[in-house]
Coordinates of C-alpha atoms and ligand atoms in Angstrom, one line a residue:
X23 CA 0.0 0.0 0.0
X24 CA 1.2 3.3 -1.3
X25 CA 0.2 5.6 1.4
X26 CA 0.8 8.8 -1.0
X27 CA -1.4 12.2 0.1
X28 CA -2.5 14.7 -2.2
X29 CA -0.5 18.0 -1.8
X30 CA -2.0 19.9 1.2
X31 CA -0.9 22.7 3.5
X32 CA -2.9 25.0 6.3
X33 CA -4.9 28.0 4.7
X34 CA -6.7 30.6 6.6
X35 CA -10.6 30.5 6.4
X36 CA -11.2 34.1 6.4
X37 CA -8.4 35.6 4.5
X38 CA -7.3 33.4 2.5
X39 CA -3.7 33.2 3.4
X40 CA -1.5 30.1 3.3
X41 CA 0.8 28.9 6.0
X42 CA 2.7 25.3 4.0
X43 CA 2.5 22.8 6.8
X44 CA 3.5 23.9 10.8
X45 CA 1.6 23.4 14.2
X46 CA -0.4 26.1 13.9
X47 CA -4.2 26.1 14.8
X48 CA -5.2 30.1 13.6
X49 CA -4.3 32.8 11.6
X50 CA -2.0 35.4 13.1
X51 CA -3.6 37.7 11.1
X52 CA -7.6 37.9 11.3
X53 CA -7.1 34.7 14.0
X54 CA -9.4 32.8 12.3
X55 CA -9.3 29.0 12.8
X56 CA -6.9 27.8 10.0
X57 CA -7.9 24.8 8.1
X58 CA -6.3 22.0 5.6
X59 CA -6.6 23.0 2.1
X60 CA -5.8 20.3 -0.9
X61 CA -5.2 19.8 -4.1
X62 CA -8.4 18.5 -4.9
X63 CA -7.6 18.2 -8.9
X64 CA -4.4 16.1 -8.2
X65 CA -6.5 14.0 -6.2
X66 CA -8.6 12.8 -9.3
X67 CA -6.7 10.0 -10.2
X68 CA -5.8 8.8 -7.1
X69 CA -8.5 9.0 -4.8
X70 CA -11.2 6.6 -6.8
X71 CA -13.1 4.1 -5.5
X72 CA -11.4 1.3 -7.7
X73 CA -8.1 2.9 -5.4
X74 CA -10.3 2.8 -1.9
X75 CA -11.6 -0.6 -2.0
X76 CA -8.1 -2.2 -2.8
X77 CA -6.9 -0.2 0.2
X78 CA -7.2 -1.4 4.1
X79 CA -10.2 -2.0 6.0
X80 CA -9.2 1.5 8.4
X81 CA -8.9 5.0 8.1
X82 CA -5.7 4.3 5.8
X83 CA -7.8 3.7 2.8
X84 CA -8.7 7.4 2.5
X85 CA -4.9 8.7 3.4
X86 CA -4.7 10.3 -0.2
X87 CA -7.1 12.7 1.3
X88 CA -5.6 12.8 4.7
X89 CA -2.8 15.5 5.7
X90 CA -0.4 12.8 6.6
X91 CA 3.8 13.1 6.3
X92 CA 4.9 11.8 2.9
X93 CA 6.2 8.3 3.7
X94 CA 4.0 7.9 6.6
X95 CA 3.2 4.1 7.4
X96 CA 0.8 4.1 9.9
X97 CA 0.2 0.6 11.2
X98 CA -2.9 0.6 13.6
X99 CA -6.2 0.2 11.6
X100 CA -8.0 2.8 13.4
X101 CA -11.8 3.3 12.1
X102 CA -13.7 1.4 9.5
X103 CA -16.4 0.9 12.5
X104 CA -19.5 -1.1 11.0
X105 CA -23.2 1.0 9.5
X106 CA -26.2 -1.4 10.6
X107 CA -29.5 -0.8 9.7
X108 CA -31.4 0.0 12.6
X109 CA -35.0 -1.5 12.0
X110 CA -35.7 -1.8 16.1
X111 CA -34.6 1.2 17.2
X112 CA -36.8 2.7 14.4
X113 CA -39.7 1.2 14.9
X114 CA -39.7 2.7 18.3
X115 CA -39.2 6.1 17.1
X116 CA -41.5 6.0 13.5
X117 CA -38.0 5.5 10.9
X118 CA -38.0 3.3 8.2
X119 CA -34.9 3.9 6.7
X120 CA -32.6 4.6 9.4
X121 CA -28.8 3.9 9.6
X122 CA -26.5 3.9 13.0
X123 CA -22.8 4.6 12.3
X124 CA -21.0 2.5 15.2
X125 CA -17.9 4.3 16.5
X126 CA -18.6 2.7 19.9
X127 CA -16.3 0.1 18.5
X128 CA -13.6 2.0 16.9
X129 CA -10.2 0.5 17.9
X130 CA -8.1 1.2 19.8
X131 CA -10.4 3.0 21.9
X132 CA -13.4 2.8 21.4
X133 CA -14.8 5.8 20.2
X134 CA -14.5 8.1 17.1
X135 CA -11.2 10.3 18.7
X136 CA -9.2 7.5 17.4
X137 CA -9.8 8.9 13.7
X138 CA -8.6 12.3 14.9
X139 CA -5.4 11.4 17.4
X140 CA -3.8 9.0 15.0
X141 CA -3.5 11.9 11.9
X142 CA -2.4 14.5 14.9
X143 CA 0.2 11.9 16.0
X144 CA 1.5 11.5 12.9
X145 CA 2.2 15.3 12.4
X146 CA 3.4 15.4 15.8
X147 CA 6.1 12.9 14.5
X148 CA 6.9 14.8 11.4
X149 CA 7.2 18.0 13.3
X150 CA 9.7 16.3 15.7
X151 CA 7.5 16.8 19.1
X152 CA 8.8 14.8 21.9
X153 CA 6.1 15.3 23.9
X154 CA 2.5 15.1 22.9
X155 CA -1.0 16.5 24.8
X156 CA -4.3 17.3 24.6
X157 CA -7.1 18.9 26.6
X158 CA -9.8 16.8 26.5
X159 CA -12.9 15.7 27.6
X160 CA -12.4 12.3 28.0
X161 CA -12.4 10.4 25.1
X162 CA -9.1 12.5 23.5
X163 CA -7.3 11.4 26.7
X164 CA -7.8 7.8 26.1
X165 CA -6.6 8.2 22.6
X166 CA -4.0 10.3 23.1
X167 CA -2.4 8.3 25.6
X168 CA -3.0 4.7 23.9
X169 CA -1.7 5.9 20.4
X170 CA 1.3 7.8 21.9
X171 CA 2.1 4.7 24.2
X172 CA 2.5 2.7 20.8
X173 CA 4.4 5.2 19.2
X174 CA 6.7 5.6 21.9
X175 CA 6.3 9.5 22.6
X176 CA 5.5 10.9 25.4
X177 CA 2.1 12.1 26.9
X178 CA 0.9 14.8 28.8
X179 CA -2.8 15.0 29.2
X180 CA -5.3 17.9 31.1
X181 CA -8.4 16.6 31.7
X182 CA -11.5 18.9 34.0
X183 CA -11.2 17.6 37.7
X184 CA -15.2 16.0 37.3
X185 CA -14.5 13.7 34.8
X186 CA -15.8 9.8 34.4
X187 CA -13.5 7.2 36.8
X188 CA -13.3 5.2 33.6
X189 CA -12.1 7.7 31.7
X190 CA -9.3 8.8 33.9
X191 CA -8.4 5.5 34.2
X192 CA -8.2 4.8 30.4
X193 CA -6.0 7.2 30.2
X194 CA -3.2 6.5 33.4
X195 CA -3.3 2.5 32.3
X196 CA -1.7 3.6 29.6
X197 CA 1.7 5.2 31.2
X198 CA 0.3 9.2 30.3
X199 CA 1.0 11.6 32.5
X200 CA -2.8 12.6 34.0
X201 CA -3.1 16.2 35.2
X202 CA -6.8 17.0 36.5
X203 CA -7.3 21.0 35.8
X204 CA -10.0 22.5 38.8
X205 CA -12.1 23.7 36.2
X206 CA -14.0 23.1 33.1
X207 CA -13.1 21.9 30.1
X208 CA -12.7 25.6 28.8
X209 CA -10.3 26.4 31.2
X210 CA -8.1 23.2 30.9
X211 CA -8.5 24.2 26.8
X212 CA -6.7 27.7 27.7
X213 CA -4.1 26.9 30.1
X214 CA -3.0 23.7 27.2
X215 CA -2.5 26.9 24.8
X216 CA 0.0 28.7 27.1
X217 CA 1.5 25.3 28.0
X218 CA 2.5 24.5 23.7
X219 CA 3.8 27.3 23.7
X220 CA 5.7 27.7 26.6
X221 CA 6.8 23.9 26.8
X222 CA 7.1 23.1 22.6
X223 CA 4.8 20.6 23.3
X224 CA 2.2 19.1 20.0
X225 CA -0.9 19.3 21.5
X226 CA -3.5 17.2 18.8
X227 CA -6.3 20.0 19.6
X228 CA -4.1 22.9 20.0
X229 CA -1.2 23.8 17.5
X230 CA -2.4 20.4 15.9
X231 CA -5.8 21.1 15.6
X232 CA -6.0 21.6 11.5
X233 CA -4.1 18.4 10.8
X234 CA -6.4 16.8 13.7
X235 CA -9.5 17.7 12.9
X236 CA -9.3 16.4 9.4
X237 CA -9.2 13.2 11.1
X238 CA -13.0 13.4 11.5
X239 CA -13.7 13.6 7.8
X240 CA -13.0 9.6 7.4
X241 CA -16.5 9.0 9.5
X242 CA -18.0 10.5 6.1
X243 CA -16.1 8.9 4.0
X244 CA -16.9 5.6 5.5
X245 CA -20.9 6.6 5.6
X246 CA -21.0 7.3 1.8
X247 CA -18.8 4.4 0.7
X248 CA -20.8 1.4 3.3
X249 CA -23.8 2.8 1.7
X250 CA -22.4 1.8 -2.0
X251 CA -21.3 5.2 -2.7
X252 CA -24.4 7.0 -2.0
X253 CA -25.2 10.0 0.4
X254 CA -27.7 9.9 2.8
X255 CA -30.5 12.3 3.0
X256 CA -29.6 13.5 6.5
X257 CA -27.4 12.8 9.3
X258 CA -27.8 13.3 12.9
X259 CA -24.0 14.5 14.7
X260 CA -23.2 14.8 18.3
X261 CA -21.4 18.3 18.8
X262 CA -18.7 19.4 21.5
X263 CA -16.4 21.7 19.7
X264 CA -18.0 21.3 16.6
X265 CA -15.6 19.6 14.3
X266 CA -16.6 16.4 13.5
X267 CA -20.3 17.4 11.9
X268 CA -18.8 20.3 9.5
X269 CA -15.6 17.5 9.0
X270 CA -18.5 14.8 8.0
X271 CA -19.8 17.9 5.6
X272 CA -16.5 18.4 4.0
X273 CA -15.8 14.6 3.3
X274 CA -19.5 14.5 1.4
X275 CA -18.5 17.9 -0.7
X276 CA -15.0 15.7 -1.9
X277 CA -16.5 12.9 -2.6
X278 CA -19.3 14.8 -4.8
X279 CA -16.5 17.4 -6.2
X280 CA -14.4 14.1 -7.4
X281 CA -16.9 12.3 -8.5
X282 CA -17.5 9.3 -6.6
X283 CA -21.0 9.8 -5.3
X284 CA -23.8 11.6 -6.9
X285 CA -24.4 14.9 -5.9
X286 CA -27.2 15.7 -3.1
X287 CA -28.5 17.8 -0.6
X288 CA -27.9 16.3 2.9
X289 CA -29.4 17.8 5.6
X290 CA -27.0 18.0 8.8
X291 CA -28.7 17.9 12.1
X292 CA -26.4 18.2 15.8
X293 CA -27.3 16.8 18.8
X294 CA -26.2 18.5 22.5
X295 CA -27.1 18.2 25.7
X296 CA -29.2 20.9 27.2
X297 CA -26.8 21.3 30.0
X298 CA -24.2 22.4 27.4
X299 CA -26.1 23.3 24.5
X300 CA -24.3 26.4 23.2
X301 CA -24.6 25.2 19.2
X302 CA -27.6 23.6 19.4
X303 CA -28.9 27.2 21.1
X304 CA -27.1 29.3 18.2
X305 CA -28.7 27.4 15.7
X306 CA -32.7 27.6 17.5
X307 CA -31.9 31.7 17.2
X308 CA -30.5 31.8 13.9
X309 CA -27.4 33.0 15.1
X310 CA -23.8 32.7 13.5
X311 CA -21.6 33.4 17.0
X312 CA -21.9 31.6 20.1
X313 CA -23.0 32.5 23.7
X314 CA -20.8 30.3 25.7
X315 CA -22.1 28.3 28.8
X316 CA -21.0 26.6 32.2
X317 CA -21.4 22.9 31.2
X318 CA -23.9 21.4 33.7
X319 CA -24.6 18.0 32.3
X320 CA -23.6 14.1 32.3
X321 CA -23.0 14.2 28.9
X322 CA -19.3 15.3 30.1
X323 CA -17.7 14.3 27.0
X324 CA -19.8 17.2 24.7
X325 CA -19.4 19.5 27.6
X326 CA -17.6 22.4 25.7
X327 CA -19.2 25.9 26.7
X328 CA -17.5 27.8 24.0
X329 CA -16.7 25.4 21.2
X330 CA -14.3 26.5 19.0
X331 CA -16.0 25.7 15.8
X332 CA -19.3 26.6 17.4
X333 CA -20.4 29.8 15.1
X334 CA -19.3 27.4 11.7
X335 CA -21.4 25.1 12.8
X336 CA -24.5 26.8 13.5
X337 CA -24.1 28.6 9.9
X338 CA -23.6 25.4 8.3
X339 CA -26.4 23.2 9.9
X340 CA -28.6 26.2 9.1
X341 CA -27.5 26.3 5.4
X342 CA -28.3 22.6 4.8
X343 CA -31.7 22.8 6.0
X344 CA -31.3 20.8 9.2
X345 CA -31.7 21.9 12.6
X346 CA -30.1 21.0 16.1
X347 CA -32.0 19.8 19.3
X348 CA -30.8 19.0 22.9
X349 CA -31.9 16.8 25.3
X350 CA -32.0 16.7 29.4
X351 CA -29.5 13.8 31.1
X352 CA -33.3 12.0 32.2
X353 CA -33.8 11.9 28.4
X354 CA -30.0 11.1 27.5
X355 CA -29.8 7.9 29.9
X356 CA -33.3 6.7 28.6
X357 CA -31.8 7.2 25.0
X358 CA -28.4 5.0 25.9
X359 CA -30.8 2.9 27.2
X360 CA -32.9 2.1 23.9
X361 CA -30.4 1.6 21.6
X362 CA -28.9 -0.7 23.7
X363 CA -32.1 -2.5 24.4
X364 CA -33.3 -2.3 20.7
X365 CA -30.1 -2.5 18.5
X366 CA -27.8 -4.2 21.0
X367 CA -25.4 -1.5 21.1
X368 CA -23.9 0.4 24.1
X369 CA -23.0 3.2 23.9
X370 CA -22.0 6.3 26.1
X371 CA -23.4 9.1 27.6
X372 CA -22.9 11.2 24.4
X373 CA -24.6 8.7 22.4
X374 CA -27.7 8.9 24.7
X375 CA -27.7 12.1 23.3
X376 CA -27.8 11.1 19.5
X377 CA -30.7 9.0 20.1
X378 CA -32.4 10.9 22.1
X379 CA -32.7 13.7 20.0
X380 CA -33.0 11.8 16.8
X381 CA -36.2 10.3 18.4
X382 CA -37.3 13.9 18.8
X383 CA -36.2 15.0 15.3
X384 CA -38.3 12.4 14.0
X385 CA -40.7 12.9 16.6
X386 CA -41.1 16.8 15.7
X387 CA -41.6 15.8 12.0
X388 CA -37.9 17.6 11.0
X389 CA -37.3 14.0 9.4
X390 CA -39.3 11.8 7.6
X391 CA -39.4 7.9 8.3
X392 CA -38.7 7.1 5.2
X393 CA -35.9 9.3 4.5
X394 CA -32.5 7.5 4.9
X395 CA -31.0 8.7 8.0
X396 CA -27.2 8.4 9.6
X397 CA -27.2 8.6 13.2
X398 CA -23.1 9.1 14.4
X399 CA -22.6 6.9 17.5
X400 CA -19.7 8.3 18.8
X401 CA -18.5 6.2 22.1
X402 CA -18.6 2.9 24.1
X403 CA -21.1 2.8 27.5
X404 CA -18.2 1.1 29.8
X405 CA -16.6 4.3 29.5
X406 CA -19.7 6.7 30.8
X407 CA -21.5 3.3 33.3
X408 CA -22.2 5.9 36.1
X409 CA -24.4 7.4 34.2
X410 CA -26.7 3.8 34.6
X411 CA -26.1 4.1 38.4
X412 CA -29.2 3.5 40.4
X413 CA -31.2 2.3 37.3
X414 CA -31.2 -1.4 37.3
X415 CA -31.8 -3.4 40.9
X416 CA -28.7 -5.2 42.3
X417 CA -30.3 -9.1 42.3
X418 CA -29.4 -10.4 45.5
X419 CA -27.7 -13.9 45.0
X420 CA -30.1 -17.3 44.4
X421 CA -29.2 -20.4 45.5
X422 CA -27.8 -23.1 42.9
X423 CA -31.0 -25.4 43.0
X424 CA -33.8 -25.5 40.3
X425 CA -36.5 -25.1 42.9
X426 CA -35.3 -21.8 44.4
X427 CA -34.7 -20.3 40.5
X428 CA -38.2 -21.4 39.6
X429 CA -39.5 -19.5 43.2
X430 CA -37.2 -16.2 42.1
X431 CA -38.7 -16.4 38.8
X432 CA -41.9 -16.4 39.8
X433 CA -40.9 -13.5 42.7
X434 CA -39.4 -11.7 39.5
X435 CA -42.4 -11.9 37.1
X436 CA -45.1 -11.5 40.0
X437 CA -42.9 -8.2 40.6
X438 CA -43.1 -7.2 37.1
X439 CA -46.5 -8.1 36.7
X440 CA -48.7 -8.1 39.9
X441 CA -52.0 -8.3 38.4
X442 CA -51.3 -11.4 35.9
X443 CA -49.3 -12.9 38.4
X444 CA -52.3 -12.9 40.6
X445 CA -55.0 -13.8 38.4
X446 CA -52.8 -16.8 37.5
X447 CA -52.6 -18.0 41.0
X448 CA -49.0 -18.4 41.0
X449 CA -47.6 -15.4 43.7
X450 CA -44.2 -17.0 45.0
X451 CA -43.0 -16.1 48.4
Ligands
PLP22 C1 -15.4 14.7 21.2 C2 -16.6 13.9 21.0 C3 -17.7 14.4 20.2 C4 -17.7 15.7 19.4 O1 -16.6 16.1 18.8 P1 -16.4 17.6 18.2 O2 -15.7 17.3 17.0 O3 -15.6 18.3 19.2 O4 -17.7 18.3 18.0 C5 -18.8 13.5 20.0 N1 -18.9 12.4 20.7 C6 -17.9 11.9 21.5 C7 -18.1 10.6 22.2 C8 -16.8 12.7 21.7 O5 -15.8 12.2 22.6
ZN23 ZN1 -6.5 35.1 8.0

């Protein structure tokens, strides 16, 4: 496998200007995000579908359209995560024609940050960073710190003080350095700023961010090609900073501009959680800039108050046509709940949120059944299992004889159903 890229380098979103390729995250000019900018024509003959499918089963396959080092031989296959049909879940919610993209099993970590870390890391290489870092809400962490363990480079990771057990754990099992920031993750974000610059250190969402956030773009890729090469008619995208839905946008406008899918409208839809719901708020008022928040929700891994790609998010949901709700934590955990009960799937806190508020959008009449529908399930539930605290009964222990599991059976179902159970004669005690 040739793992050849199209010539890229970091241009400035508002002016125009170009930067070649340096950790860099915004324009010292009109300090504008700066993003990665191709050469889309030289990509014709290289990035085709015929070239795709003879590629990996991971991200890898799309590294012509990736801003990776030339010569780069990445080795883990990170992505690729399976699209399943989601028939149960959408009877329960009135879809016919609904799709769940399953990032709760990406490897290594389990959720979709492994897309993103593993095209940072490889720029961190390239730019000779001996130390890598990231502020995170959780999910970065783990993938920061498995992915640099692998490569050998070290890691230091900020994480806000609240976070999930699990998550601070899947981070320190991996030999990263853990500091917990007394604050949000807003705060952590600023202090990892001063701390690049100060220390040379690559963080993947600081001075990395550009190469990093292309990362996200391979979760559309991966949509339009597992469908045959085909767009959906809308997708439904949790949002923290912002990235990944206007990455998933940006994937669908290559693929169209080269030629491998027919062009379409897709509608984009985001998904928050109303305790830290500053995009999905922009995007209710018709608003292009942000009013930042003080997270207050369970949902800890979208819990950005002033997301960085916040105001091009709101513009470009509103510009396709689509629309952004949130949802309370009751709502979130009952949401976790059903696709795991319906579909078989587990998935975290954040991805409480996606179903939650795709029930809603479908619910509201935003989208119709038959339309076919991407949800983006982002993360793994034994990451975010306080969150199901309280909710299911701790069964006390049964003794290892038929006669007492027929009684506890009976106890169980006479519990569950007092009135049959009753009628039927058959109350055990
Ligand atoms: C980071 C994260 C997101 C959102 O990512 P952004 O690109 O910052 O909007 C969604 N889901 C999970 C599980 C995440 O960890
Ligand atoms: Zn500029």
């Amino acid at each position: 496998m040739n793992y050849s890229c199209t010539a890229y380098e970091l241009k400035c979103n508002e002016c125009g200007k170009r930067f070649g390729n340096q950790p860099l995250s915004a324009c010292p000019d009109c300090l504008a995000p700066l993003e990665v900018a191709y050469d889309l024509e030289a990509a014709r003959g290289v990035f085709t579908r015929e070239a795709i499918a003879a590629g990996p089963p991971s991200i890898w396959r799309y590294a012509a359209l990736l801003p990776i080092p030339a010569g780069h031989q990445p080795d883990l296959p990170v992505g690729f995560t399976p699209l399943i049909k989601a028939n149960n879940l959408g009877k329960r919610i009135g879809a016919t024609n609904l799709y769940i993209k399953n990032d709760a099993v990406c490897f290594p970590t389990l959720s979709f940050k492994d897309r993103v870390v593993s095209v940072a890391l490889a720029n961190a290489q390239r730019f000779g960073f001996e130390t890598v870092g990231c502020s995170s809400t959780g999910n970065l962490a783990n993938s920061v710190a498995a992915q640099a363990a692998r490569l050998g480079i070290k890691a230091c990771i900020l994480v806000p003080a609240e976070l999930e057990a699990a998550k601070i754990l899947n981070t320190q099992v991996y030999g990263a350095r853990l500091v917990r920031i007394d604050g949000n993750y807003d705060h952590v974000n600023r202090l990892c700023s001063q701390i690049a610059d100060e220390y040379n250190w690559g963080f993947v969402n600081v001075n990395l961010r550009p190469y990093y956030a292309e990362g996200s773009k391979t979760v559309g890729y991966e949509i339009a090609e597992k469908l045959g090469w085909r767009l959906p008619d809308n997708v439904v995208v949790p949002m923290a900073g912002g990235s990944l839905i206007r990455k998933i946008r940006k994937a669908f406008q290559e693929l169209i501009y080269l030629g491998l899918v027919e062009e379409k409208p897709v509608r984009f839809f985001g998904a928050q959680a109303t305790g830290c719901s500053p995009i999905s708020q922009a995007v209710k008022l018709g608003n292009d800039f942000i009013e930042p928040q003080r997270p207050n929700t369970i949902a800890r891994s979208l819990a950005i108050g002033n997301p960085a790609d916040g105001p091009a998010a709101s513009q470009m949901i509103r510009a396709t046509g689509g629309w952004a709700e949130d949802v309370s934590d009751v709502e979130l955990v009952s949401g976790m709940q059903e696709l795991a009960e319906t579909e078989g799937i587990f998935t975290e806190t954040a991805g409480g949120v996606t179903t939650a508020v795709t029930a809603r959008l479908y619910a509201q009449g935003r989208i119709s059944p038959d339309e076919l529908t991407v949800a983006c399930i982002t993360g793994n539930g034994l990451k975010t299992t306080d969150a199901l605290a309280g909710h299911y009964p701790e069964e006390r222990a049964v003794r290892p004889r038929l006669a007492d599991f027929d009684a506890y059976l009976r106890e169980l179902d006479g519990a569950a159903e007092p009135e049959l159970a009753a009628i039927g004669g058959i109350h055990a005690n």
